[in-house]
Amino acid sequence: MQITSFKQYEEDYKKSIENPEQFWGEVAQNFQWRKPWFKVLSWNFNEPNIKWFEGAKLNITENCLDRHLEKNGDKPAIIWEPNNPEEESVTLTYKMLHERVCRFANILKRNGAKKGDRICIYMPMVPELAIAVLACARIGAVHSVIFGGFSAKSIADRINDSRCKLVITADGAYRGNKQIPLKDVIDDALIGCPTVEKCIVLTHIRTPVSMLKGRDVWWEDEVKHVNDICEAEEMDAEDMLFILYTSGSTGKPKGVVHTCGGYMVYAGYTFSNVFNYQPGEVYFCTADIGWITGHSYIVYGPLSQGATSVLFEGIPTYPSPSRFWDIVEKHKVNTLYTAPTAIRSLMSFGDEPLKEKDLSTIRVLGSVGEPINEEAWHWFDEKIGHGKAPIVDTWWQTETGGIMISPIATVTPTKPSYATLPLPGIQPVLVDENGNEIEGNGVSGNLCIKFPWPGMLRTTYGDHERCKQTYFSAYENLYFTGDGCLRDEDGYYRITGRVDDVLNVSGHRIGTAEVENAINMHAGVVESAVVGYPHDVKGQGIYAFVIYPEMHGEAELSKKDILQTVTRVIGAIAKPDKILFVSGLPKTRSGKIMRRILRKIAEGDTSNLGDTSTLLDPAVVEEIMDAAQKL
Ligand code: PRX
């Protein structure tokens, strides 16, 4: 299933459009099924109702583990690099990983988990996180991984939304020189989570934790009671594999649902092709398993292909900005897949951290999460790839399950800041505001996809109508991505960023409405409006305009109070970079906030604010502009 030439890409693409069922049916033959499908695809974008590989039975962990045991059992599956470089790294071969997954799957069963139950995972980037994820899949439980940066309230909302029965966590996490008390956060969350019966706690940083009798058990104790034999649960191709919460235009994150068969095929196929993975190579994706990139391209994609996947606990700048390069050198990394925000941050330290680092093993580079600016692209290309490693700028989303538009390493061309061409099976279209398709090249519009692909979301958990409204109602018969996009003269795609009220801060997706809700929860705040603005490292920063009439003491202290509130309500990742206190917000006569004006002010571009004739009170704009200049 690996594409080896541009000609083959063209042929495969053509075939995938003309006969998608045959194309994906053949790709799916490269995976292990307990029972074959009777129909490759049934679909309808109106309801939406999408089924891939109908009737087929499988377990994704048999594809990620069991099937490699015979020939590649001793090959490293996961290489774990701890936060602290002084600590030993850990290599788990496929055999070892299989054994640990089976053991932990038995622990889950012992604690009452069964097929279909939802299980929340809130863990540091340690091998046990991958083990927990795979163990859920092994027994057919649905995992819902929550990124370690979310607050107790965010966790509780997510646990309650999907009625999780069990939580898997650790005492704490290391992040650079900080320690994060994960179990404490979980304890706060669980006060408001009546569905949770058990909480399994891994010892990692050995910080004191409270263990509630009857609810909390130690991972290490449980291991003593189980063996390593655990037959994989037989799953239907369309059974739920996982839920992953992501932000949208409303205040409430939604649980994107992926199913077993299609997701597996898509994650595996795209991993193998986009990175041109070769047997024996070491692949390092720097994302966190708490996000979709980690699900698809640290765990499921690489393991389904028998690859060696590096799992890094720490951050790029700890203990020094050489850390990534040290890891590349130490583990002889062949593929490095990271985010533009990390590249920009490391770039700002100059060449010093790169001195005497052996990056000669690098063959392929990848970028994901946000548009990569040309400067960062060239730096990555020259300093890290030495001009020899193709950069795959991979565009995709939580909802798409896997990479959609991207170069195929060594096969299709790259172009700075362009995601370039759609992968086989992907039919992108650009549409104007009225939903008319914009044909031809040298055009831009809103990016939609007009035909299903196996990795696409099936629903949003517990609220199918929301899935329909968000993705399938903006334009008839199209999946709407929420992204703006340009197609250049050569037909290459360049993603220009979100066209809805979703921000992309350091590659993290955050809804402006979510941040506003959090700020508004702060006592004394009357109203707020949040917009994004260009940020050198983060890509986008968060700019909050806040009405807070009766402040106690200094404005700076009130800002800190607001940051604290946002940290409590959402998590530190959603903290505004700038807060401007204002006496009013620019509104239309019907009371709608004119965000366009606020965006301009946040960008520092007030020369042309556009049409302001519908403003209720134009004077407020002058006041905000004055205040913004002084910030
Ligand atoms: O705006 C696009 C941006 O990230 C959004 C998806 O975010 P999330 O679901 O968190 O998934 C991120 C990892 C796949 C998209 O709607 N985005 C993602 N990759 C790129 C990108 N923007 C430009 N170029 C990319 N390569």
XYZ file of C-alpha atoms and ligand atoms in Angstrom:
657
model
C 0.000 0.000 0.000
C 3.020 2.290 -0.040
C 3.205 4.775 -2.887
C 6.677 4.939 -4.390
C 6.449 7.345 -7.322
C 4.588 10.464 -8.372
C 3.083 8.498 -11.210
C 1.722 5.964 -8.782
C 0.320 8.762 -6.637
C -1.543 10.073 -9.673
C -2.828 6.642 -10.570
C -3.873 5.823 -7.027
C -5.538 9.195 -6.657
C -7.468 8.697 -9.860
C -8.537 5.232 -8.850
C -9.548 6.392 -5.378
C -11.906 8.946 -6.923
C -13.290 6.772 -9.691
C -13.731 3.697 -7.600
C -13.362 4.537 -3.914
C -14.802 1.276 -2.668
C -12.365 -0.796 -4.662
C -9.481 1.463 -3.663
C -10.165 1.371 0.092
C -11.122 -2.288 -0.050
C -7.653 -3.045 -1.380
C -5.938 -0.825 1.191
C -7.885 -2.555 3.951
C -6.513 -5.937 2.821
C -3.242 -4.882 4.430
C -4.827 -5.145 7.855
C -5.948 -8.103 9.905
C -9.671 -8.728 10.143
C -11.474 -11.434 12.045
C -14.252 -11.334 9.501
C -14.369 -9.435 6.180
C -16.859 -6.682 5.301
C -19.831 -7.161 3.048
C -19.875 -3.520 1.979
C -16.935 -1.121 1.857
C -18.945 2.089 2.158
C -22.468 3.364 2.728
C -22.868 7.062 3.199
C -25.094 10.043 3.376
C -23.823 13.486 4.354
C -27.284 14.814 5.170
C -28.022 12.768 8.236
C -24.934 12.214 8.380
C -24.597 8.442 8.333
C -21.274 6.995 7.327
C -20.291 3.359 7.498
C -17.007 1.858 6.360
C -16.264 -1.855 6.090
C -19.750 -2.828 7.165
C -20.048 -6.250 8.737
C -16.298 -6.578 9.304
C -14.965 -7.699 12.678
C -11.593 -6.829 14.127
C -9.676 -5.610 17.094
C -7.297 -2.739 16.406
C -4.819 -4.017 19.012
C -4.400 -7.271 17.086
C -3.263 -5.057 14.216
C -1.043 -2.919 16.423
C 0.435 -5.724 18.508
C -0.382 -9.410 17.953
C 0.273 -9.502 14.249
C 3.837 -8.236 14.702
C 4.782 -10.738 17.394
C 5.913 -13.611 15.261
C 8.382 -11.780 13.027
C 8.992 -8.558 14.891
C 8.291 -9.372 18.516
C 11.731 -8.185 19.598
C 11.627 -5.003 17.606
C 11.159 -1.775 19.602
C 7.573 -0.574 19.472
C 7.960 2.354 21.852
C 11.075 4.168 22.934
C 10.262 6.337 25.910
C 12.395 9.381 26.583
C 11.774 10.790 30.067
C 11.469 14.461 30.960
C 14.769 14.339 32.776
C 17.614 13.397 30.395
C 19.590 11.979 33.314
C 16.993 9.260 33.698
C 17.223 6.113 31.588
C 15.060 5.867 28.525
C 12.848 2.803 28.236
C 12.412 0.580 25.209
C 9.359 -1.638 24.911
C 9.512 -4.266 22.218
C 6.309 -5.407 20.551
C 6.358 -8.481 22.791
C 6.729 -6.417 25.938
C 4.095 -3.929 24.880
C 1.688 -6.739 24.029
C 2.236 -8.312 27.402
C 1.706 -5.058 29.293
C -1.370 -4.134 27.322
C -2.874 -7.558 28.063
C -2.077 -7.220 31.747
C -3.583 -3.777 31.990
C -6.611 -4.899 30.000
C -7.128 -7.539 32.682
C -6.820 -4.835 35.339
C -9.534 -2.869 33.604
C -11.772 -5.918 33.566
C -11.022 -6.604 37.223
C -12.223 -3.120 37.976
C -15.506 -3.625 36.235
C -14.791 -2.253 32.755
C -16.369 -3.944 29.768
C -17.006 -3.438 26.073
C -18.712 -0.131 25.344
C -17.879 1.510 28.697
C -16.285 4.914 28.471
C -12.964 5.352 30.232
C -11.290 8.688 30.880
C -7.501 8.810 30.691
C -5.627 11.752 32.223
C -1.950 10.892 32.258
C 1.564 12.145 31.635
C 3.432 11.137 28.473
C 4.712 7.833 29.818
C 4.558 4.370 28.203
C 1.644 3.536 30.523
C -0.445 6.135 28.701
C -0.067 4.226 25.434
C -0.643 0.994 27.349
C -3.844 2.356 28.896
C -5.140 3.508 25.508
C -4.419 0.147 23.885
C -5.816 -1.800 26.844
C -9.143 0.032 26.470
C -9.177 -0.871 22.792
C -8.270 -4.453 23.660
C -11.426 -4.942 25.733
C -13.604 -2.778 23.507
C -13.945 0.053 26.022
C -14.079 3.551 24.575
C -11.202 5.776 25.651
C -11.514 9.479 26.150
C -8.044 10.899 26.663
C -7.895 14.354 28.206
C -4.783 16.445 27.729
C -2.854 17.014 30.981
C -3.252 20.792 30.717
C -7.005 20.824 31.287
C -8.537 21.857 34.601
C -10.699 19.822 36.973
C -13.805 21.528 35.672
C -12.960 20.725 32.047
C -12.303 17.121 33.011
C -15.574 16.852 34.927
C -17.529 18.296 31.991
C -15.961 15.748 29.642
C -16.390 12.811 32.018
C -20.042 13.681 32.564
C -20.753 14.291 28.900
C -19.743 10.738 28.045
C -20.649 9.203 31.425
C -17.269 7.603 32.041
C -17.216 4.701 34.438
C -13.528 4.601 35.126
C -10.603 7.013 35.238
C -6.957 6.192 34.648
C -4.463 8.710 35.941
C -1.094 9.120 37.658
C -0.001 10.842 40.835
C 1.559 13.572 38.777
C 3.468 14.642 35.688
C 6.773 16.349 34.997
C 6.822 19.188 32.531
C 10.284 20.667 32.286
C 11.153 21.786 35.805
C 7.518 21.788 36.916
C 5.506 19.067 38.575
C 1.809 18.801 37.876
C -0.340 17.065 40.503
C -2.616 15.122 38.172
C -4.351 13.063 40.848
C -5.220 16.222 42.814
C -6.845 17.644 39.709
C -8.745 14.395 39.179
C -9.873 14.409 42.820
C -11.357 17.867 42.330
C -12.995 16.761 39.096
C -14.491 13.594 40.543
C -16.419 15.476 43.222
C -18.894 16.241 40.472
C -18.774 12.968 38.520
C -21.333 10.477 39.804
C -20.764 7.929 37.025
C -17.131 7.220 37.935
C -16.799 4.053 39.995
C -13.080 3.428 39.920
C -9.871 5.364 39.489
C -6.616 3.586 38.663
C -3.546 5.565 39.703
C -0.029 5.070 38.368
C 2.878 6.131 40.544
C 5.125 8.345 38.502
C 6.497 11.378 40.328
C 5.892 9.951 43.832
C 4.090 12.971 45.114
C 1.669 12.397 48.011
C -1.860 11.692 46.850
C -5.119 10.977 48.565
C -6.517 7.538 47.726
C -10.214 7.126 48.352
C -11.183 3.727 49.756
C -13.408 1.769 47.407
C -12.746 4.082 44.472
C -9.004 4.530 44.014
C -6.546 1.706 43.350
C -2.842 1.732 42.516
C -1.765 0.498 39.102
C 1.236 -1.231 40.713
C -0.933 -3.152 43.182
C -3.411 -4.221 40.565
C -0.674 -5.637 38.336
C 0.038 -8.260 40.975
C -3.431 -9.716 40.596
C -3.518 -10.327 36.850
C -1.785 -12.402 34.218
C -0.783 -11.392 30.722
C -3.353 -13.364 28.785
C -6.155 -11.311 27.402
C -8.004 -12.334 24.287
C -8.919 -9.259 22.247
C -12.600 -8.380 22.165
C -14.171 -8.820 18.751
C -15.327 -5.417 17.541
C -17.568 -4.400 14.722
C -15.848 -2.092 12.220
C -18.326 0.619 13.205
C -18.101 0.115 16.969
C -16.775 3.151 18.785
C -13.014 3.163 19.344
C -12.589 6.505 21.087
C -13.970 9.902 21.902
C -11.766 12.961 21.774
C -13.082 16.322 22.899
C -12.311 19.337 20.782
C -13.304 22.982 20.730
C -15.678 24.614 18.317
C -17.479 27.905 17.939
C -19.732 27.353 20.926
C -18.671 27.370 24.561
C -18.993 23.621 24.941
C -16.356 21.242 23.544
C -17.718 18.303 21.617
C -16.800 14.646 21.795
C -15.604 13.633 18.334
C -16.297 9.932 17.826
C -14.045 7.622 15.818
C -14.824 3.992 15.084
C -12.610 0.919 14.895
C -12.281 -0.207 11.275
C -12.143 2.950 9.194
C -9.971 4.824 11.660
C -7.452 1.977 11.792
C -7.185 1.731 8.022
C -6.866 5.477 7.602
C -4.328 6.043 10.399
C -2.194 3.138 9.185
C -2.376 3.999 5.492
C -1.577 7.677 5.973
C 1.250 6.964 8.421
C 2.929 4.531 6.080
C 2.617 6.824 3.077
C 3.010 10.387 4.278
C 6.186 9.621 6.216
C 7.329 6.975 3.733
C 8.100 4.839 6.759
C 10.703 2.140 6.159
C 11.039 -0.956 8.354
C 13.544 -0.486 11.136
C 13.392 3.286 11.138
C 12.895 5.363 14.266
C 9.985 7.756 14.102
C 9.509 10.606 16.586
C 6.288 12.553 16.851
C 6.550 15.265 19.495
C 2.812 15.698 20.052
C 0.974 14.708 23.217
C -1.283 11.653 23.175
C -3.921 13.972 24.659
C -4.467 15.372 21.162
C -5.463 13.633 17.948
C -1.914 13.782 16.570
C -0.762 11.582 19.415
C -3.650 9.146 18.952
C -3.097 8.670 15.237
C 0.635 9.227 14.847
C 2.228 8.106 18.107
C -0.011 5.171 18.904
C -2.325 3.693 16.304
C -0.740 4.643 12.954
C 2.875 3.698 13.739
C 2.057 0.590 15.768
C -0.336 -0.726 13.131
C 2.619 -0.575 10.750
C 5.091 -2.232 13.102
C 7.064 0.990 13.430
C 9.269 2.223 16.265
C 7.631 5.242 17.850
C 9.451 7.592 20.223
C 7.351 8.894 23.097
C 8.776 11.970 24.811
C 7.594 13.055 28.208
C 9.078 16.524 28.335
C 9.132 19.829 26.507
C 11.423 21.096 23.706
C 13.253 23.594 25.913
C 14.074 21.479 28.948
C 16.727 21.272 30.222
C 17.890 23.295 27.218
C 16.685 24.176 23.739
C 18.910 21.360 22.444
C 16.581 18.717 23.797
C 14.922 17.652 20.547
C 18.316 17.468 18.849
C 19.732 15.438 21.733
C 16.852 12.996 21.355
C 17.373 12.785 17.598
C 21.035 12.028 18.151
C 20.510 9.618 21.033
C 17.806 7.509 19.426
C 18.980 7.971 15.836
C 15.671 9.421 14.777
C 14.818 9.127 11.085
C 11.521 11.008 11.044
C 10.724 14.046 13.172
C 7.110 15.173 13.198
C 6.479 18.364 15.169
C 4.503 21.600 15.307
C 5.309 25.031 13.847
C 5.086 26.590 17.301
C 7.897 24.317 18.524
C 9.958 25.100 15.432
C 9.519 28.858 15.910
C 10.349 28.621 19.581
C 13.544 26.636 18.927
C 14.481 28.880 16.023
C 14.517 31.850 18.386
C 17.514 30.376 20.239
C 19.687 30.639 17.138
C 22.259 28.086 15.998
C 23.960 27.524 19.330
C 21.713 24.638 20.508
C 22.416 22.841 17.221
C 26.188 22.921 17.533
C 27.818 19.517 17.310
C 24.496 17.731 17.206
C 24.422 14.811 14.841
C 21.204 15.097 12.895
C 22.439 12.995 10.007
C 19.897 10.225 10.607
C 16.993 12.525 9.746
C 15.361 11.556 6.482
C 11.844 13.000 6.741
C 10.465 16.030 8.592
C 6.847 16.773 9.352
C 4.770 19.696 10.533
C 1.235 19.737 11.908
C -1.332 21.737 13.806
C -1.256 25.179 12.254
C -0.026 26.955 9.166
C 3.771 26.944 9.010
C 5.220 30.288 8.004
C 7.916 30.371 5.340
C 10.667 31.460 7.714
C 10.068 28.510 10.026
C 9.754 26.172 7.040
C 13.151 27.228 5.673
C 14.823 27.033 9.053
C 13.455 23.530 9.568
C 14.558 22.542 6.075
C 18.071 23.990 6.274
C 19.085 23.594 9.900
C 17.368 20.345 10.751
C 16.953 18.576 7.427
C 20.176 20.008 5.907
C 18.164 20.528 2.734
C 17.886 16.792 2.227
C 14.800 15.817 4.207
C 11.414 16.516 2.639
C 9.057 18.432 4.937
C 5.550 17.030 4.980
C 3.246 19.877 5.994
C 0.274 17.772 7.025
C -3.154 19.365 7.152
C -5.867 17.539 9.058
C -8.128 17.789 12.106
C -9.392 15.888 15.145
C -12.487 15.194 13.081
C -10.635 13.789 10.078
C -8.833 11.120 12.129
C -5.774 11.264 9.910
C -3.786 13.379 7.482
C -5.831 14.712 4.534
C -3.731 17.133 2.509
C 0.028 16.711 2.586
C 3.084 15.922 0.568
C 4.038 12.242 0.513
C 7.659 12.120 1.620
C 10.114 11.370 -1.202
C 7.199 10.921 -3.625
C 5.310 14.190 -4.182
C 6.810 17.703 -4.186
C 6.904 20.032 -1.197
C 6.360 23.775 -1.275
C 7.062 26.118 1.656
C 3.896 26.867 3.673
C 1.753 24.625 1.461
C 0.078 21.395 2.530
C 0.208 20.758 -1.250
C -1.935 17.900 -2.592
C -4.786 15.752 -1.259
C -3.944 12.188 -0.329
C -5.636 9.431 -2.316
C -9.287 9.212 -1.368
C -9.560 12.855 -0.348
C -11.683 15.165 -2.476
C -11.234 18.753 -1.313
C -13.395 21.549 -2.711
C -13.342 25.280 -2.148
C -16.665 27.033 -1.750
C -17.747 30.651 -1.570
C -20.061 32.067 1.126
C -23.099 30.918 -0.777
C -21.894 27.380 -0.969
C -20.992 27.478 -4.640
C -17.979 25.444 -5.588
C -15.064 27.581 -6.758
C -13.446 25.743 -9.599
C -10.101 26.183 -11.276
C -6.772 27.238 -9.868
C -5.484 30.463 -8.365
C -8.558 30.739 -6.131
C -9.433 30.724 -2.455
C -12.462 29.898 -0.367
C -13.731 27.769 2.469
C -12.344 24.267 2.506
C -14.840 21.413 2.322
C -14.546 17.713 1.526
C -17.073 16.205 -0.791
C -16.643 12.486 -0.339
C -16.206 10.334 2.771
C -12.867 8.857 3.835
C -12.453 5.990 6.304
C -10.978 8.093 9.149
C -13.721 10.680 9.344
C -15.740 11.307 12.484
C -19.048 9.463 12.687
C -20.831 11.607 15.254
C -20.329 13.858 18.242
C -20.928 11.871 21.390
C -24.461 12.011 22.719
C -25.502 14.733 20.291
C -25.702 13.641 16.692
C -27.597 16.778 15.736
C -24.603 18.847 16.755
C -22.377 16.851 14.424
C -24.822 17.485 11.624
C -25.125 21.199 12.353
C -21.416 21.807 12.803
C -19.987 19.887 9.893
C -22.695 18.976 7.423
C -25.187 21.832 7.398
C -23.115 24.836 6.326
C -23.008 23.505 2.748
C -25.221 20.863 1.279
C -23.620 17.484 0.797
C -20.225 18.667 1.959
C -18.163 18.206 5.101
C -17.127 21.704 6.203
C -13.686 21.928 7.787
C -13.888 25.419 9.292
C -10.668 26.354 7.476
C -9.987 28.916 4.804
C -7.806 27.744 1.954
C -6.066 28.830 -1.197
C -5.458 26.702 -4.287
C -2.606 28.120 -6.280
C -1.945 28.075 -10.010
C -0.470 24.578 -9.745
C -3.445 23.216 -7.832
C -1.525 23.124 -4.533
C -3.447 23.783 -1.338
C -2.411 26.249 1.303
C -4.418 26.417 4.512
C -4.875 30.015 5.610
C -6.450 29.398 9.040
C -9.824 29.073 10.678
C -12.759 31.027 9.338
C -14.885 30.379 12.437
C -14.433 31.508 16.037
C -11.802 28.927 16.796
C -8.277 29.945 17.757
C -5.154 27.937 17.210
C -2.770 28.751 20.037
C 0.512 26.845 19.883
C -1.306 24.247 17.804
C -4.022 23.880 20.485
C -7.567 24.435 19.401
C -9.494 26.831 21.630
C -12.927 28.346 21.052
C -13.231 32.087 21.664
C -16.666 31.462 23.216
C -15.123 29.012 25.670
C -12.562 31.577 26.823
C -15.240 34.287 27.033
C -17.449 32.032 29.160
C -14.530 31.394 31.481
C -13.661 35.086 31.811
C -17.303 35.955 32.371
C -17.403 33.548 35.284
C -15.053 35.859 37.137
C -16.969 37.911 39.698
C -17.156 41.525 38.592
C -16.718 40.853 34.893
C -19.768 42.087 33.032
C -18.871 41.017 29.535
C -15.901 40.055 27.420
C -14.912 39.462 23.840
C -11.992 37.279 22.831
C -10.161 37.348 19.516
C -6.912 35.954 18.174
C -3.924 38.009 17.046
C -0.686 37.021 15.327
C 1.909 35.795 17.820
C 5.542 35.161 16.867
C 5.859 31.818 18.601
C 2.346 30.622 19.367
C 0.987 31.381 15.907
C -2.024 32.992 17.493
C -2.277 34.691 20.844
C -5.447 35.259 22.857
C -6.581 38.865 23.231
C -9.421 39.548 25.669
C -11.425 42.769 25.822
C -13.068 42.826 29.232
C -15.682 45.016 30.873
C -14.936 45.034 34.593
C -16.462 48.192 36.097
C -15.658 47.919 39.779
C -12.150 46.690 40.129
C -10.561 46.153 43.515
C -7.085 47.621 43.616
C -4.709 47.670 40.691
C -5.696 46.634 37.206
C -2.679 44.320 36.986
C -3.915 42.324 39.956
C -7.370 42.031 38.453
C -5.778 40.680 35.294
C -4.045 38.020 37.326
C -7.357 37.157 38.977
C -8.920 36.699 35.571
C -6.044 34.484 34.429
C -6.543 32.399 37.544
C -10.238 32.035 36.762
C -9.524 30.919 33.191
C -6.954 28.435 34.485
C -9.561 27.012 36.865
C -12.353 26.871 34.354
C -10.495 25.593 31.263
C -6.826 25.161 32.044
C -3.601 27.115 31.682
C -3.550 26.586 27.912
C -6.475 29.004 27.500
C -5.000 31.923 29.450
C -5.254 35.183 27.480
C -1.931 36.706 26.457
C -3.392 40.179 26.615
C -6.261 41.607 28.615
C -7.601 45.069 27.892
C -10.146 46.613 30.234
C -12.757 48.568 28.329
C -15.969 50.340 29.239
C -17.929 48.957 26.301
C -17.650 46.671 23.276
C -18.339 47.601 19.674
C -21.809 46.288 18.959
C -24.300 46.490 16.179
C -27.740 47.874 16.874
C -28.973 44.336 17.262
C -26.420 43.757 20.011
C -23.933 41.621 18.104
C -20.263 42.190 18.937
C -18.320 43.321 15.868
C -15.362 41.022 16.269
C -13.908 42.101 12.975
C -13.122 45.483 14.544
C -11.664 43.921 17.674
C -9.498 41.640 15.565
C -8.094 44.643 13.711
C -7.356 46.417 16.974
C -5.743 43.290 18.417
C -3.577 43.012 15.302
C -2.559 46.650 15.734
C -3.931 47.468 12.309
C -6.391 50.275 12.817
C -5.773 52.165 9.603
C -8.842 50.685 7.998
C -11.496 49.293 10.281
C -13.880 48.635 7.422
C -17.543 49.497 7.518
C -18.437 50.879 10.944
C -21.760 52.408 9.957
C -23.793 49.742 11.750
C -22.113 50.468 15.089
C -24.393 51.436 17.920
C -21.792 53.652 19.570
C -18.783 54.517 17.394
C -17.124 56.406 20.282
C -16.402 53.145 22.039
C -14.075 52.127 19.207
C -11.968 55.244 19.651
C -11.688 54.547 23.345
C -10.659 50.930 22.796
C -8.062 51.950 20.190
C -6.547 54.478 22.586
C -6.400 51.988 25.424
C -4.956 49.273 23.158
C -2.085 51.527 22.137
C -1.122 51.991 25.756
C -1.226 48.268 26.564
O -6.981 25.100 11.276
C -6.449 23.840 10.986
C -5.208 23.617 11.816
O -5.630 22.913 12.975
C -7.028 22.650 12.911
C -7.345 21.311 13.512
O -6.992 21.315 14.856
P -7.036 19.982 15.690
O -8.339 19.328 15.492
O -6.638 20.320 17.079
O -5.969 19.052 15.031
C -4.636 19.471 14.977
C -3.767 18.335 14.518
C -4.239 17.635 13.321
C -7.367 22.730 11.449
O -8.733 22.998 11.249
N -4.196 22.831 11.111
C -3.851 21.555 11.339
N -2.821 21.202 10.538
C -2.523 22.266 9.785
C -3.402 23.305 10.141
N -3.352 24.500 9.530
C -2.438 24.680 8.565
N -1.567 23.747 8.179
C -1.559 22.525 8.749
N -0.669 21.629 8.365
